[in-house]
Amino acid sequence: MAVNKEKYKEIIAELEGKATLVAVSKTKPVEDILELYQLGHRDFGENYVQELVDKEAILPKDIRWHFIGHLQSNKVKYIAPFVHLIHGVDSENLLKEIHKQAAKNNRVIDCLLQIHIASEETKFGFSENELNDLNVLNDLQNVRIKGLMGMASFSDDMNLVRSEFKKLRSIFNDYFSPKQKTPETAETPLTIHHSPFTLSMGMSGDYKTALEEGSNMVRIGSLLFGERNYNK
Ligand SMILES: *Cc1c(COP(=O)(O)O)cnc(C)c1O
């Protein structure tokens, strides 16, 4: 299916000055990515390590690749040389491995911590308490925590979705809002890095709600590239 360029322009206009668009190109061919690239788009999101590695190898080097899927520690090494932002960091072990691979590549890798906000059990992420207990960050100098990411419940109930986004926004404000940098909180591990901070929430079905709730990065796939067919 062709790329919906009209929709792309509409979304870009809608987000202007408020949020960054990550165009989620998972399962889509490189030709589709190039169509948006030619319109000036540079931020693309992928979920699968092998697919990302294959695409990165043949596409222009100024693309900023976002890894938005569930990342296994043993696969970090494949994307560490080039990944721009890892959205779904959901364990201490994964953070340590990203640090190790980033160091090997002489880089600092930007990460978002994934917070579990959905009522569904299946979604990955830290709970708020686990976030509080995260003590490793000061030792991981090759990891830079840029903010938080979350996925709302897959539901038509926009009140539920909105309340989940609200919860994520409030956690984000607690940890990343500049006004929180009072002397007592300045040394909490999550606030040691500099702004601007990123709050990645919102997908094709719920990005408008996410924007209303303070998202500054949305991850949109099917609205731009059409429905995905996983059986190809
Ligand atoms: C696939 C995916 C998206 C994009 O989903 P659409 O509904 O197609 O916009 C966004 N975020 C994550 C984490 C995804 O896996």
CSV table of N, CA and C and ligand atoms in Angstrom, one decimal, residues 22-26 45-48 67-70 87-88 114 149-151 154 200 202-207 218-228 230, ligand 1:
chain,number,residue,atom,x,y,z
A,22,VAL,N,7.6,10.2,15.1
A,22,VAL,CA,8.4,9.1,14.7
A,22,VAL,C,7.5,8.2,13.8
A,23,ALA,N,7.9,8.1,12.5
A,23,ALA,CA,7.1,7.3,11.5
A,23,ALA,C,7.5,5.9,11.7
A,24,VAL,N,6.5,5.1,12.1
A,24,VAL,CA,6.8,3.7,12.5
A,24,VAL,C,6.7,2.8,11.2
A,25,SER,N,7.8,2.4,10.7
A,25,SER,CA,7.9,1.7,9.4
A,25,SER,C,8.1,0.2,9.5
A,26,LYS,N,7.9,-0.4,10.7
A,26,LYS,CA,8.0,-1.8,10.8
A,26,LYS,C,7.2,-2.6,9.8
A,45,GLY,N,10.8,4.7,13.1
A,45,GLY,CA,10.8,3.7,14.2
A,45,GLY,C,10.6,2.3,13.7
A,46,GLU,N,11.4,1.4,14.3
A,46,GLU,CA,11.3,0.0,14.0
A,46,GLU,C,11.2,-0.8,15.3
A,47,ASN,N,10.6,-2.0,15.2
A,47,ASN,CA,10.4,-2.9,16.3
A,47,ASN,C,11.3,-4.1,16.4
A,48,TYR,N,11.8,-4.5,15.2
A,48,TYR,CA,12.5,-5.8,15.1
A,48,TYR,C,14.0,-5.5,14.8
A,67,PHE,N,14.4,2.8,18.1
A,67,PHE,CA,14.0,1.4,18.3
A,67,PHE,C,12.9,1.4,19.3
A,68,ILE,N,11.7,1.0,18.9
A,68,ILE,CA,10.5,1.2,19.7
A,68,ILE,C,9.9,-0.1,20.3
A,69,GLY,N,10.5,-1.3,19.9
A,69,GLY,CA,10.0,-2.5,20.3
A,69,GLY,C,10.5,-3.0,21.6
A,70,HIS,N,10.2,-4.2,22.0
A,70,HIS,CA,10.8,-4.8,23.2
A,70,HIS,C,12.2,-5.4,22.8
A,87,HIS,N,13.4,3.4,22.8
A,87,HIS,CA,12.2,3.9,23.5
A,87,HIS,C,11.8,2.9,24.7
A,88,GLY,N,12.0,1.6,24.5
A,88,GLY,CA,11.3,0.7,25.4
A,88,GLY,C,12.2,0.1,26.4
A,114,GLN,N,10.6,2.8,29.7
A,114,GLN,CA,9.2,2.4,29.5
A,114,GLN,C,8.4,2.2,30.8
A,149,MET,N,8.5,6.6,28.1
A,149,MET,CA,7.7,6.1,27.0
A,149,MET,C,6.6,5.2,27.6
A,150,GLY,N,5.4,5.2,27.0
A,150,GLY,CA,4.4,4.3,27.5
A,150,GLY,C,3.4,4.0,26.4
A,151,MET,N,2.7,2.9,26.6
A,151,MET,CA,1.6,2.5,25.7
A,151,MET,C,0.3,2.4,26.5
A,154,PHE,N,-5.0,-1.0,24.6
A,154,PHE,CA,-5.5,-1.1,23.3
A,154,PHE,C,-7.0,-1.1,23.5
A,200,SER,N,7.4,10.1,25.2
A,200,SER,CA,6.9,9.4,24.0
A,200,SER,C,5.6,8.6,24.3
A,202,GLY,N,1.5,7.9,22.4
A,202,GLY,CA,0.6,8.2,21.3
A,202,GLY,C,0.9,7.4,20.1
A,203,MET,N,-0.1,6.7,19.5
A,203,MET,CA,0.1,6.0,18.3
A,203,MET,C,-1.1,6.4,17.3
A,204,SER,N,-1.2,5.7,16.2
A,204,SER,CA,-2.3,6.1,15.3
A,204,SER,C,-3.6,6.3,15.9
A,205,GLY,N,-4.0,5.4,16.8
A,205,GLY,CA,-5.4,5.4,17.3
A,205,GLY,C,-5.6,6.4,18.5
A,206,ASP,N,-4.5,6.8,19.1
A,206,ASP,CA,-4.7,7.6,20.3
A,206,ASP,C,-3.8,8.9,20.4
A,207,TYR,N,-3.1,9.2,19.3
A,207,TYR,CA,-2.2,10.3,19.4
A,207,TYR,C,-2.8,11.6,19.7
A,218,VAL,N,5.3,11.4,19.2
A,218,VAL,CA,4.3,10.4,18.9
A,218,VAL,C,4.9,9.4,17.9
A,219,ARG,N,4.4,8.1,18.0
A,219,ARG,CA,4.9,7.0,17.2
A,219,ARG,C,3.7,6.5,16.3
A,220,ILE,N,3.8,6.9,15.1
A,220,ILE,CA,2.6,6.7,14.2
A,220,ILE,C,3.0,5.8,13.0
A,221,GLY,N,2.3,4.7,12.9
A,221,GLY,CA,2.6,3.8,11.8
A,221,GLY,C,1.5,3.7,10.8
A,222,SER,N,0.4,3.0,11.1
A,222,SER,CA,-0.6,2.6,10.1
A,222,SER,C,-1.3,3.8,9.5
A,223,LEU,N,-1.4,5.0,10.2
A,223,LEU,CA,-2.0,6.1,9.5
A,223,LEU,C,-1.2,6.6,8.4
A,224,LEU,N,0.1,6.4,8.4
A,224,LEU,CA,1.0,6.9,7.4
A,224,LEU,C,1.2,5.8,6.3
A,225,PHE,N,1.4,4.6,6.8
A,225,PHE,CA,1.9,3.5,5.8
A,225,PHE,C,0.8,2.5,5.5
A,226,GLY,N,-0.4,2.6,6.1
A,226,GLY,CA,-1.4,1.6,5.9
A,226,GLY,C,-1.3,0.5,6.9
A,227,GLU,N,-2.3,-0.3,6.9
A,227,GLU,CA,-2.3,-1.4,7.9
A,227,GLU,C,-1.1,-2.4,7.6
A,228,ARG,N,-0.7,-3.0,8.6
A,228,ARG,CA,0.4,-4.0,8.5
A,228,ARG,C,-0.1,-5.4,8.2
A,230,TYR,N,1.3,-9.0,8.7
A,230,TYR,CA,2.4,-9.8,9.3
A,230,TYR,C,2.6,-11.1,8.6
B,1,LIG,C1,3.6,-0.6,16.0
B,1,LIG,C2,3.9,0.4,17.1
B,1,LIG,C3,3.5,1.8,17.0
B,1,LIG,C4,2.7,2.3,15.8
B,1,LIG,O1,1.4,1.7,15.8
B,1,LIG,P1,0.2,2.3,14.8
B,1,LIG,O2,-1.0,1.9,15.5
B,1,LIG,O3,0.4,1.6,13.5
B,1,LIG,O4,0.4,3.8,14.7
B,1,LIG,C5,3.8,2.6,18.0
B,1,LIG,N1,4.5,2.3,19.1
B,1,LIG,C6,4.9,1.0,19.2
B,1,LIG,C7,5.6,0.6,20.5
B,1,LIG,C8,4.6,0.0,18.3
B,1,LIG,O5,5.0,-1.2,18.4
